[in-house]
mmCIF file of C-alpha atoms in Angstrom:
data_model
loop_
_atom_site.group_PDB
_atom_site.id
_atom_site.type_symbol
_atom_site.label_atom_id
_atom_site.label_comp_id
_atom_site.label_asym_id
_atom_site.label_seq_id
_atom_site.Cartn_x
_atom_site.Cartn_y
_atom_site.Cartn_z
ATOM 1 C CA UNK A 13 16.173 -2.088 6.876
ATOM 2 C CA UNK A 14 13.145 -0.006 5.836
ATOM 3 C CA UNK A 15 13.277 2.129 8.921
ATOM 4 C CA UNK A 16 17.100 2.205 9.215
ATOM 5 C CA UNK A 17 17.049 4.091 5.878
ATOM 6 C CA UNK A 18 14.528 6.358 6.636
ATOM 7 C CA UNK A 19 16.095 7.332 10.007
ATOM 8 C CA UNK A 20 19.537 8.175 7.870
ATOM 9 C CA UNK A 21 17.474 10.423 5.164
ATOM 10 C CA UNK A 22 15.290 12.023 7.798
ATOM 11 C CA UNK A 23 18.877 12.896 9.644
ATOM 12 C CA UNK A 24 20.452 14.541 6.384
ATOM 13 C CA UNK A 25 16.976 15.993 5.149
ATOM 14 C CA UNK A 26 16.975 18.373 8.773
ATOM 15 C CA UNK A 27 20.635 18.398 8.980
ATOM 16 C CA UNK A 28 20.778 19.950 5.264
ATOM 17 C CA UNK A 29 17.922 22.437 6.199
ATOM 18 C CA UNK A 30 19.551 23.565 9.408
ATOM 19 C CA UNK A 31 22.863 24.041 7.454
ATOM 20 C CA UNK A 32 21.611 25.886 4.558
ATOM 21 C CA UNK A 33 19.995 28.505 6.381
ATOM 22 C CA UNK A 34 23.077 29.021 8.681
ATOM 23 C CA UNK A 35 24.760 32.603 7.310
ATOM 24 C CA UNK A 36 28.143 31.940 7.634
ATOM 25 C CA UNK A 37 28.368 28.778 5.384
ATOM 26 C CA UNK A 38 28.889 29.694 2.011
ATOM 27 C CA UNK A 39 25.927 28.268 -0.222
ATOM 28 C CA UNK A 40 28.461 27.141 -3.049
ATOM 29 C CA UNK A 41 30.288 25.224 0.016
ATOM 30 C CA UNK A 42 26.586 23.265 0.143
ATOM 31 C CA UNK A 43 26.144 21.965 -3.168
ATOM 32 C CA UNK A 44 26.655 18.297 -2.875
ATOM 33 C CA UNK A 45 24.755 18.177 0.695
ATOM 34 C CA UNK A 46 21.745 20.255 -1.855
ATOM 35 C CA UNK A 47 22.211 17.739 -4.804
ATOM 36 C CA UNK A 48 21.789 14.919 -2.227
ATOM 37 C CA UNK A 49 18.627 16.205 -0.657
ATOM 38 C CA UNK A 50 17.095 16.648 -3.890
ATOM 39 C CA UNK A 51 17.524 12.902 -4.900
ATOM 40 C CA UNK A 52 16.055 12.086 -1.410
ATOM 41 C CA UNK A 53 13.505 14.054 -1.554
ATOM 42 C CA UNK A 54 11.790 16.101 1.435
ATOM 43 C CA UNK A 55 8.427 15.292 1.442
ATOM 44 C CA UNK A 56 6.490 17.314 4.916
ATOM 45 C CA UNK A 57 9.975 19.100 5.234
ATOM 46 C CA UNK A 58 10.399 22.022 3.854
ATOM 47 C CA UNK A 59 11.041 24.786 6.249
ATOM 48 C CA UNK A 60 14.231 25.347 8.780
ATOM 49 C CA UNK A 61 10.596 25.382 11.408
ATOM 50 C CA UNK A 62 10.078 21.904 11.335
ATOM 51 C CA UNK A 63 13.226 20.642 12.362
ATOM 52 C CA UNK A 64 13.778 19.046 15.142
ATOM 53 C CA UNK A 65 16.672 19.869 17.060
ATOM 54 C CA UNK A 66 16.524 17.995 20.252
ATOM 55 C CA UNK A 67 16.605 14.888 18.293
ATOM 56 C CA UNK A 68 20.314 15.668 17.443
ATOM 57 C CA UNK A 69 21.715 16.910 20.933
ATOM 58 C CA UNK A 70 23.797 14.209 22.522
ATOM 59 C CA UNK A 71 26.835 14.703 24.976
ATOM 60 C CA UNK A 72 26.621 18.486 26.031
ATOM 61 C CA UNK A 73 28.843 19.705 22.766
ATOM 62 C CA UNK A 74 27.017 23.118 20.995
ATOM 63 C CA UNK A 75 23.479 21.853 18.804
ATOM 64 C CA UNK A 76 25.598 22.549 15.363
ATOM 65 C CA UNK A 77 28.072 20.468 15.842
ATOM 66 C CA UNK A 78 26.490 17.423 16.663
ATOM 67 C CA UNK A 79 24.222 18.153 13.920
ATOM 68 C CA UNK A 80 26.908 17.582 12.015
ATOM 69 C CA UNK A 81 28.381 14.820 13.114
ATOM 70 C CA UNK A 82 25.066 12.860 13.108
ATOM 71 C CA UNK A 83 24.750 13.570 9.272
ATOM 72 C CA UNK A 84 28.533 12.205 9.219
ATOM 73 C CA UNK A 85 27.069 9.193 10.493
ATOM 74 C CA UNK A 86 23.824 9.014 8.230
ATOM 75 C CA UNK A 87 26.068 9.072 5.399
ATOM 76 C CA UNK A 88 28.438 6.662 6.158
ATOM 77 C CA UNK A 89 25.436 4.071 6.411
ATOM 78 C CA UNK A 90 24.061 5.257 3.317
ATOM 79 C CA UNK A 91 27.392 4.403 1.686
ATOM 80 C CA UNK A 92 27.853 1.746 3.171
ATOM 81 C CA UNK A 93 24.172 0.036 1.951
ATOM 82 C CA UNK A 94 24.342 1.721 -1.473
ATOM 83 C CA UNK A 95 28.131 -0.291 -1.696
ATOM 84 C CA UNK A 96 26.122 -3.634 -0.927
ATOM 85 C CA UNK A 97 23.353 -2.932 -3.358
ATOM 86 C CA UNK A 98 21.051 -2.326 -0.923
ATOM 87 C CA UNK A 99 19.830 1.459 -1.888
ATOM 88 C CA UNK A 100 19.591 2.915 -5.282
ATOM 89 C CA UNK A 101 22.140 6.099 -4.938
ATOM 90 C CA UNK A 102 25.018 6.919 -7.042
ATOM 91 C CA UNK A 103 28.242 6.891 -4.417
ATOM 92 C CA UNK A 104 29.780 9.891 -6.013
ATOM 93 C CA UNK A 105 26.792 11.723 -5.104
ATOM 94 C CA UNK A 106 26.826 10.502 -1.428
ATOM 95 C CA UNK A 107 31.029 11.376 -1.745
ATOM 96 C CA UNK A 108 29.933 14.907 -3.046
ATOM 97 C CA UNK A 109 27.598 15.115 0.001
ATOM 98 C CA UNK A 110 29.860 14.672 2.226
ATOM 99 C CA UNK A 111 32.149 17.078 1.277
ATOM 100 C CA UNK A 112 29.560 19.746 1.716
ATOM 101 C CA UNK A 113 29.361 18.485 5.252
ATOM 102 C CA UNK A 114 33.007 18.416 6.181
ATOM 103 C CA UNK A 115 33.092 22.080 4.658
ATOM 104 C CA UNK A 116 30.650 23.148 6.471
ATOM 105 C CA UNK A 117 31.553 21.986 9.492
ATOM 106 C CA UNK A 118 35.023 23.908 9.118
ATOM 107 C CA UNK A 119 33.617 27.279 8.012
ATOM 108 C CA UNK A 120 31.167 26.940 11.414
ATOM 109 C CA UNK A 121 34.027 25.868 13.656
ATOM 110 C CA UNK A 122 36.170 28.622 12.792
ATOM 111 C CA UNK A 123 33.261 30.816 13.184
ATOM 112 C CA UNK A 124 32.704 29.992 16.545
ATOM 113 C CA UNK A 125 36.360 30.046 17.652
ATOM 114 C CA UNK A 126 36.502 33.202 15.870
ATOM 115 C CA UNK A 127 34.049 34.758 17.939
ATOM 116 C CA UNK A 128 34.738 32.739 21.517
ATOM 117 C CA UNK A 129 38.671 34.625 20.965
ATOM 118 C CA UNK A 130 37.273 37.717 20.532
ATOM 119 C CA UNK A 131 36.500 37.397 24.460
ATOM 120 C CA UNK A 132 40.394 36.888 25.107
ATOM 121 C CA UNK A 133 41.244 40.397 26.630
ATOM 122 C CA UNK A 134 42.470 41.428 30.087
ATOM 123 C CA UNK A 135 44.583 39.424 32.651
ATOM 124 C CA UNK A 136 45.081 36.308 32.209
ATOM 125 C CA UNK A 137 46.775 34.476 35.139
ATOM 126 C CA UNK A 138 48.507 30.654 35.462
ATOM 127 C CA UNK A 139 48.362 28.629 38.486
ATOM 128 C CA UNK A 140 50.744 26.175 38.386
ATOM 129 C CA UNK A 141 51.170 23.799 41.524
ATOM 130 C CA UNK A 142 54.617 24.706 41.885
ATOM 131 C CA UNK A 143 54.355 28.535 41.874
ATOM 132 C CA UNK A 144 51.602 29.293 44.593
ATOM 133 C CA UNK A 145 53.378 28.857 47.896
ATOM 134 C CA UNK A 146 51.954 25.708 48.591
ATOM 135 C CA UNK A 147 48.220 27.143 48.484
ATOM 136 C CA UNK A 148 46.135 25.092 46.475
ATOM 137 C CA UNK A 149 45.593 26.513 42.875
ATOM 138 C CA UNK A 150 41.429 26.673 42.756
ATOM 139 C CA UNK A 151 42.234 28.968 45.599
ATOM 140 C CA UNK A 152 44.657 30.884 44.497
ATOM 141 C CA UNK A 153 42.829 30.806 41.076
ATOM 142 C CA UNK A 154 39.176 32.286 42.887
ATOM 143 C CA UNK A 155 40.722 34.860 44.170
ATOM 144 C CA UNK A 156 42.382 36.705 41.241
ATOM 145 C CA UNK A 157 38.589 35.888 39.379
ATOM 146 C CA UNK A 158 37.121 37.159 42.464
ATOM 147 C CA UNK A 159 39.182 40.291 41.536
ATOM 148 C CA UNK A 160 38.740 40.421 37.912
ATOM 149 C CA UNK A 161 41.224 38.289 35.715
ATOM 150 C CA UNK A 162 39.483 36.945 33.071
ATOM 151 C CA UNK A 163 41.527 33.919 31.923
ATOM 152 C CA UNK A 164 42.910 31.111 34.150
ATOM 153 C CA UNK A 165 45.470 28.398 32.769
ATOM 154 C CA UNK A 166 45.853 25.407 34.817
ATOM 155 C CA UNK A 167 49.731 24.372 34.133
ATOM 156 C CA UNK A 168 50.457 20.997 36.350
ATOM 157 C CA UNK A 169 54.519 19.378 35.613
ATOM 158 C CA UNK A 170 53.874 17.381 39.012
ATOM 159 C CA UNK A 171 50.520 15.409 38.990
ATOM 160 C CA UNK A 172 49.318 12.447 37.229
ATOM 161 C CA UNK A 173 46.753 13.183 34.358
ATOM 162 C CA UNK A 174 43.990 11.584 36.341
ATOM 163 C CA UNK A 175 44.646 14.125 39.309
ATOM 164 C CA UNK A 176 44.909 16.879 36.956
ATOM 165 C CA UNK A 177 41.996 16.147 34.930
ATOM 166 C CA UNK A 178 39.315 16.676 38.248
ATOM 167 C CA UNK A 179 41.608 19.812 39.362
ATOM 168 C CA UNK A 180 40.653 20.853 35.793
ATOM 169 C CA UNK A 181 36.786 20.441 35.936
ATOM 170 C CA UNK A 182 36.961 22.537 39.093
ATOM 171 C CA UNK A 183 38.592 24.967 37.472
ATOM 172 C CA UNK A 184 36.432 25.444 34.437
ATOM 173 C CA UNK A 185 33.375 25.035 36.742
ATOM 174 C CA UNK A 186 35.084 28.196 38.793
ATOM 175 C CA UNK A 187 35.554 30.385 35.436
ATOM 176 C CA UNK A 188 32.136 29.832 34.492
ATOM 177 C CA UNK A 189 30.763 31.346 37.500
ATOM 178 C CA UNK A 190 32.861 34.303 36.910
ATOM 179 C CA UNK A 191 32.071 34.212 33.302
ATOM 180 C CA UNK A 192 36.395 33.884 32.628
ATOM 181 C CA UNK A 193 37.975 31.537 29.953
ATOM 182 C CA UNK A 194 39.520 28.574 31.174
ATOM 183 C CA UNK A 195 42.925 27.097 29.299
ATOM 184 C CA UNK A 196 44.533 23.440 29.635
ATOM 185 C CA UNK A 197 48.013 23.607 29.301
ATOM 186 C CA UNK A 198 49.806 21.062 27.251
ATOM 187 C CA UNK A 199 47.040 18.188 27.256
ATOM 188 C CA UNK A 200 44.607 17.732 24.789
ATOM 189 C CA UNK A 201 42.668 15.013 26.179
ATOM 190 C CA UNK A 202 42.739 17.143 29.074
ATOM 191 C CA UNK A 203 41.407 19.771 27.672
ATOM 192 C CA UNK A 204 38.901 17.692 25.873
ATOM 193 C CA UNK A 205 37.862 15.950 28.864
ATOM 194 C CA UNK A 206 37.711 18.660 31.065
ATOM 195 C CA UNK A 207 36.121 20.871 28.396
ATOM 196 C CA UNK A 208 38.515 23.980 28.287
ATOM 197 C CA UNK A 209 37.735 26.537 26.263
ATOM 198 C CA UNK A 210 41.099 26.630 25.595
ATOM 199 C CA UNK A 211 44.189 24.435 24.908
ATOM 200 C CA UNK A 212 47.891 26.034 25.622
ATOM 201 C CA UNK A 213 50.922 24.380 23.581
ATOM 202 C CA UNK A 214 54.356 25.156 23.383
ATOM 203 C CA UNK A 215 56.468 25.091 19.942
ATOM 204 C CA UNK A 216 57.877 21.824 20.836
ATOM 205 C CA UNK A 217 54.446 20.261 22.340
ATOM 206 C CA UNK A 218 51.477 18.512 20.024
ATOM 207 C CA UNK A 219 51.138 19.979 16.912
ATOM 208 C CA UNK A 220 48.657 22.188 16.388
ATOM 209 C CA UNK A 221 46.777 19.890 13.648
ATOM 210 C CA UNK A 222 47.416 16.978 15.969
ATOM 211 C CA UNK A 223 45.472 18.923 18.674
ATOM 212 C CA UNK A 224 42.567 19.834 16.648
ATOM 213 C CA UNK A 225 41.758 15.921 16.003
ATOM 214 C CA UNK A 226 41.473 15.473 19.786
ATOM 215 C CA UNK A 227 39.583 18.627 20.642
ATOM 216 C CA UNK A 228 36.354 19.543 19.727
ATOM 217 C CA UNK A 229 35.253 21.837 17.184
ATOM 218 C CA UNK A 230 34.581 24.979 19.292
ATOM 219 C CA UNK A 231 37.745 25.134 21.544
ATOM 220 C CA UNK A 232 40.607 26.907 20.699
ATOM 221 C CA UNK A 233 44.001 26.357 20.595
ATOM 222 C CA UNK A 234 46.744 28.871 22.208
ATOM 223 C CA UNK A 235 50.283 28.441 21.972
ATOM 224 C CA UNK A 236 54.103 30.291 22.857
ATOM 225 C CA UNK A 237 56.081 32.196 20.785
ATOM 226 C CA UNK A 238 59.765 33.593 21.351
ATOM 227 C CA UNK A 239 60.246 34.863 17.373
ATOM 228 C CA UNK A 240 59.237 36.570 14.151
ATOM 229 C CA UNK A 241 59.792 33.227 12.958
ATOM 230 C CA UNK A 242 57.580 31.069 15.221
ATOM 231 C CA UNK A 243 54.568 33.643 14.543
ATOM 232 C CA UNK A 244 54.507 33.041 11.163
ATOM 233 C CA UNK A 245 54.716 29.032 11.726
ATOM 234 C CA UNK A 246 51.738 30.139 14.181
ATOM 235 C CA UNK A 247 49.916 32.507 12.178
ATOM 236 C CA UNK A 248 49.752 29.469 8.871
ATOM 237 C CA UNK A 249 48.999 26.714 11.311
ATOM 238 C CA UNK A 250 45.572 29.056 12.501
ATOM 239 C CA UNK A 251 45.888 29.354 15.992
ATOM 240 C CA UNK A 252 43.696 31.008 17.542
ATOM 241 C CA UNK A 253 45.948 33.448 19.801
ATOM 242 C CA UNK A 254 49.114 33.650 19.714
ATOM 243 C CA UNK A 255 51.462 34.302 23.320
ATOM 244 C CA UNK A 256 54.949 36.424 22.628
ATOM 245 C CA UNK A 257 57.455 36.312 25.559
ATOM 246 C CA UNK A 258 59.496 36.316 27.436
ATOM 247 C CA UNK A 259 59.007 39.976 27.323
ATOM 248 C CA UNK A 260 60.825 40.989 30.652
ATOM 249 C CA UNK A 261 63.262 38.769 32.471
ATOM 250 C CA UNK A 262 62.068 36.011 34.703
ATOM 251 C CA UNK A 263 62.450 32.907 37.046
ATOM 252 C CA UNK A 264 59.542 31.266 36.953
ATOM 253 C CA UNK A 265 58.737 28.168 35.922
ATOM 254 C CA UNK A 266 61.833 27.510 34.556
ATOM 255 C CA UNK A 267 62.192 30.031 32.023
ATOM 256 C CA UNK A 268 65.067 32.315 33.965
ATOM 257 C CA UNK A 269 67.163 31.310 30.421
ATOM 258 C CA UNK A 270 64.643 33.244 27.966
ATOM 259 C CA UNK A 271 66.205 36.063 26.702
ATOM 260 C CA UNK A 272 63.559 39.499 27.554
ATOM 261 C CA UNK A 273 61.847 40.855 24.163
ATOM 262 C CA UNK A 274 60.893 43.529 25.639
ATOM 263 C CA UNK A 275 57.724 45.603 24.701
ATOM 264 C CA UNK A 276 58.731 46.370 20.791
ATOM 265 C CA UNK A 277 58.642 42.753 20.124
ATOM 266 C CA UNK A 278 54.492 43.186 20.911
ATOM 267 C CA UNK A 279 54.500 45.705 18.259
ATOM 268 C CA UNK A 280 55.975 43.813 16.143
ATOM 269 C CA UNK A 281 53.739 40.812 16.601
ATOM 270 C CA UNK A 282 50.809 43.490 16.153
ATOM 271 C CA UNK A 283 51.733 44.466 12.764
ATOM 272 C CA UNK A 284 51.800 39.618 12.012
ATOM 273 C CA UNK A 285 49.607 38.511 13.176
ATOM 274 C CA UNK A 286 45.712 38.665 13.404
ATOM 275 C CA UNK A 287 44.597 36.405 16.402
ATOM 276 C CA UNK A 288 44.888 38.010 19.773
ATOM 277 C CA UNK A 289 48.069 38.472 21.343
ATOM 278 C CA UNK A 290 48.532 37.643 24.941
ATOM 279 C CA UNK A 291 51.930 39.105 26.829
ATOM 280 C CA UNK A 292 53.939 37.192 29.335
ATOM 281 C CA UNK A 293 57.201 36.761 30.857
ATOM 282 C CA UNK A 294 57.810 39.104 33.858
ATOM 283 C CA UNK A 295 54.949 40.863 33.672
ATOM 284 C CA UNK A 296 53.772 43.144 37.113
ATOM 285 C CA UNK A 297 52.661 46.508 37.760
ATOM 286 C CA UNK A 298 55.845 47.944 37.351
ATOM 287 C CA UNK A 299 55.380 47.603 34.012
ATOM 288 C CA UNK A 300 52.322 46.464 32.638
ATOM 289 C CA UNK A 301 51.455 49.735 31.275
ATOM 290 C CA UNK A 302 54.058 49.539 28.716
ATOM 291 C CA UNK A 303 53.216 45.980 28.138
ATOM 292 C CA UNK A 304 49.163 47.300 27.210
ATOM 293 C CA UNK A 305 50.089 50.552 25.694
ATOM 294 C CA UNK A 306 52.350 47.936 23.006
ATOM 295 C CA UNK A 307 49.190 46.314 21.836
ATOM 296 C CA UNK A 308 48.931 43.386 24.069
ATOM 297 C CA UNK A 309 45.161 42.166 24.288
ATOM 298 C CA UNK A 310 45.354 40.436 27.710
ATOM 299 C CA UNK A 311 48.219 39.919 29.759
ATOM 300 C CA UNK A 312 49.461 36.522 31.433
ATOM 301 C CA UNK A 313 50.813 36.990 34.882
ATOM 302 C CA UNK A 314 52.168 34.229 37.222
ATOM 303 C CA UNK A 315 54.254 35.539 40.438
ATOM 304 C CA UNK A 316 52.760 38.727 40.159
ATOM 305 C CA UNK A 317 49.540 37.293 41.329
ATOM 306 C CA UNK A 318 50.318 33.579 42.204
ATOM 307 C CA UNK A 319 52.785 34.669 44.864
ATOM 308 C CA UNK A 320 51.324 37.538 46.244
ATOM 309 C CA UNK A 321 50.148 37.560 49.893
ATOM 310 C CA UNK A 322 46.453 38.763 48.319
ATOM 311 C CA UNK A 323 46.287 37.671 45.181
ATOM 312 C CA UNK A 324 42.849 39.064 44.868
ATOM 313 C CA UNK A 325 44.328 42.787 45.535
ATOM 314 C CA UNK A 326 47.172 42.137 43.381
ATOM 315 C CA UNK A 327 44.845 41.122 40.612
ATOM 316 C CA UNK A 328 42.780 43.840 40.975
ATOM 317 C CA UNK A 329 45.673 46.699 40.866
ATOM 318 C CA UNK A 330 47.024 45.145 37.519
ATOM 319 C CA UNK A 331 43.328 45.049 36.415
ATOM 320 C CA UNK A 332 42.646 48.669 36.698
ATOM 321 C CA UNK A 333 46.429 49.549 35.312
ATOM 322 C CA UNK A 334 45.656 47.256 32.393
ATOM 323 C CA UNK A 335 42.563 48.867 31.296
ATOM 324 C CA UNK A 336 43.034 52.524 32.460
ATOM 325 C CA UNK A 337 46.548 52.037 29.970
ATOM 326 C CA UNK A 338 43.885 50.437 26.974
ATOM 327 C CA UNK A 339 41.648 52.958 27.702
#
């Protein structure tokens, strides 16, 4: 019992140090997680130096959050032995700790997925089974990478999840090497699973709170809009980008019945919302131009690329109209 104890305060002791000195948690956000330490006590602890870090990384998820989720856990047995009498601490003050920690942990979070969408700019292209003339989509996918799109969504109406899912880890494993952002469409455990940066939902898919419980901290969540209205919804529920269309007509992938936006709608979004906006619906280089010059901060493209007979050249002409248009 001795040792189980000690193992749970030596867990909160580093995990409050690490969390205190981190800038972008507010100290008044730490005050429980402080008032806790001090009735533990840190004696031989008492620089961010002497924590040991390794001793909290676990699955592959980034240091800070499994920090976290290991004091979760320290605290939850302390509770749960101060509840049977076994350790002297006063539950509100455990109650209070944990508070800090779940605060934390959301200020950090939205920190990182701040930052991470900050990197959503350029093309950004969807291979979807049904929409690459039969070529497999990791191909189709390398090539417009290989010629400089920087986000790939894998969208998949046709497989089984179990199919999907290894399709999906050889996706993200291609992004990587070409340092692009890869996006799950529609699944969370997917995306979780596969670890996406990204998650893609539609207005009528999981709900964005719904999706966040599955995911981890650090991924993001992306999802459609075809309305002032729907941005809003989007903009209060915190996504982390937000995708207007259709903005030109289409027929692909079922969406021939959208009615086209057009480029003022992009303007429109500008002046809404703060995440990143990401164009789509009939987007090619007839017209991409107008689509950038709008405010757009990456474009999604689908037949464009996904049908052409190079996709890499066709990627890399609406590459260098893209960015010659943002300057």
């Amino acid at each position: 019992m001795k040792l189980l104890v000690q193992a749970q305060i030596d867990t909160l002791l580093q995990g409050a140090l690490f969390l205190e000195a981190q800038p972008e948690v507010e100290p008044g956000t730490l005050t429980g997680l402080v008032s806790l330490r001090k009735a533990l006590g840190s004696p031989g602890l008492n620089t961010l130096a002497e924590v040991n870090l390794d001793s909290f990384v676990g699955t592959g998820s980034e240091p800070v959050f499994e920090i976290v989720e290991s004091m979760r856990a320290a605290l939850d047995t302390l509770a749960s032995l101060t509840a049977n009498g076994g350790l002297p601490l006063d539950q509100a003050l455990i109650s209070a700790a944990r508070d800090s920690v779940v605060d934390a942990h959301d200020s950090l979070a939205a920190k990182a997925r701040f930052q991470l969408s900050g990197s959503l700019r350029g093309i950004y292209v969807i291979v979807d089974p049904e929409a690459t003339r039969g070529r497999p989509v990791t191909d189709v996918a390398f090539q417009s990478l290989e010629g400089g799109a920087k986000v790939v969504q894998l969208r998949d109406k046709l497989n089984d999840k179990g199919p999907m899912l290894e399709t999906a880890r050889e996706l993200k494993a291609i992004c990587a090497e070409h340092d692009a952002l890869f996006v799950m469409n529609d699944h969370a455990d997917l995306a979780r699973a596969s670890n996406a940066v990204i998650l893609h939902v539609g207005q009528t898919d999981l709900p964005i709170s719904e999706a966040r419980r599955i995911l981890r901290p650090d991924q993001l969540i992306g999802n459609s809009n075809g309305s002032m209205d729907e941005l809003q919804r989007s903009q209060e529920d915190a996504v982390d980008y937000v995708a207007v269309g259709a903005i030109y007509t289409t027929t692909t992938m079922g969406k021939s019945g959208r009615r086209a936006l057009g480029p003022e709608m992009i303007r429109r979004a500008r002046e809404a919302v703060t995440q990143p906006i990401v164009a789509i619906g009939g987007i090619n280089s007839s017209n991409i131009v107008d689509v950038a010059k709008a405010g757009a901060d990456s474009v999604c493209v689908v037949s464009a690329i996904t049908f052409a007979d190079d996709p890499r050249g066709a990627t890399e002409e609406l590459v260098e109209l893209f960015e010659s248009a943002k300057g």
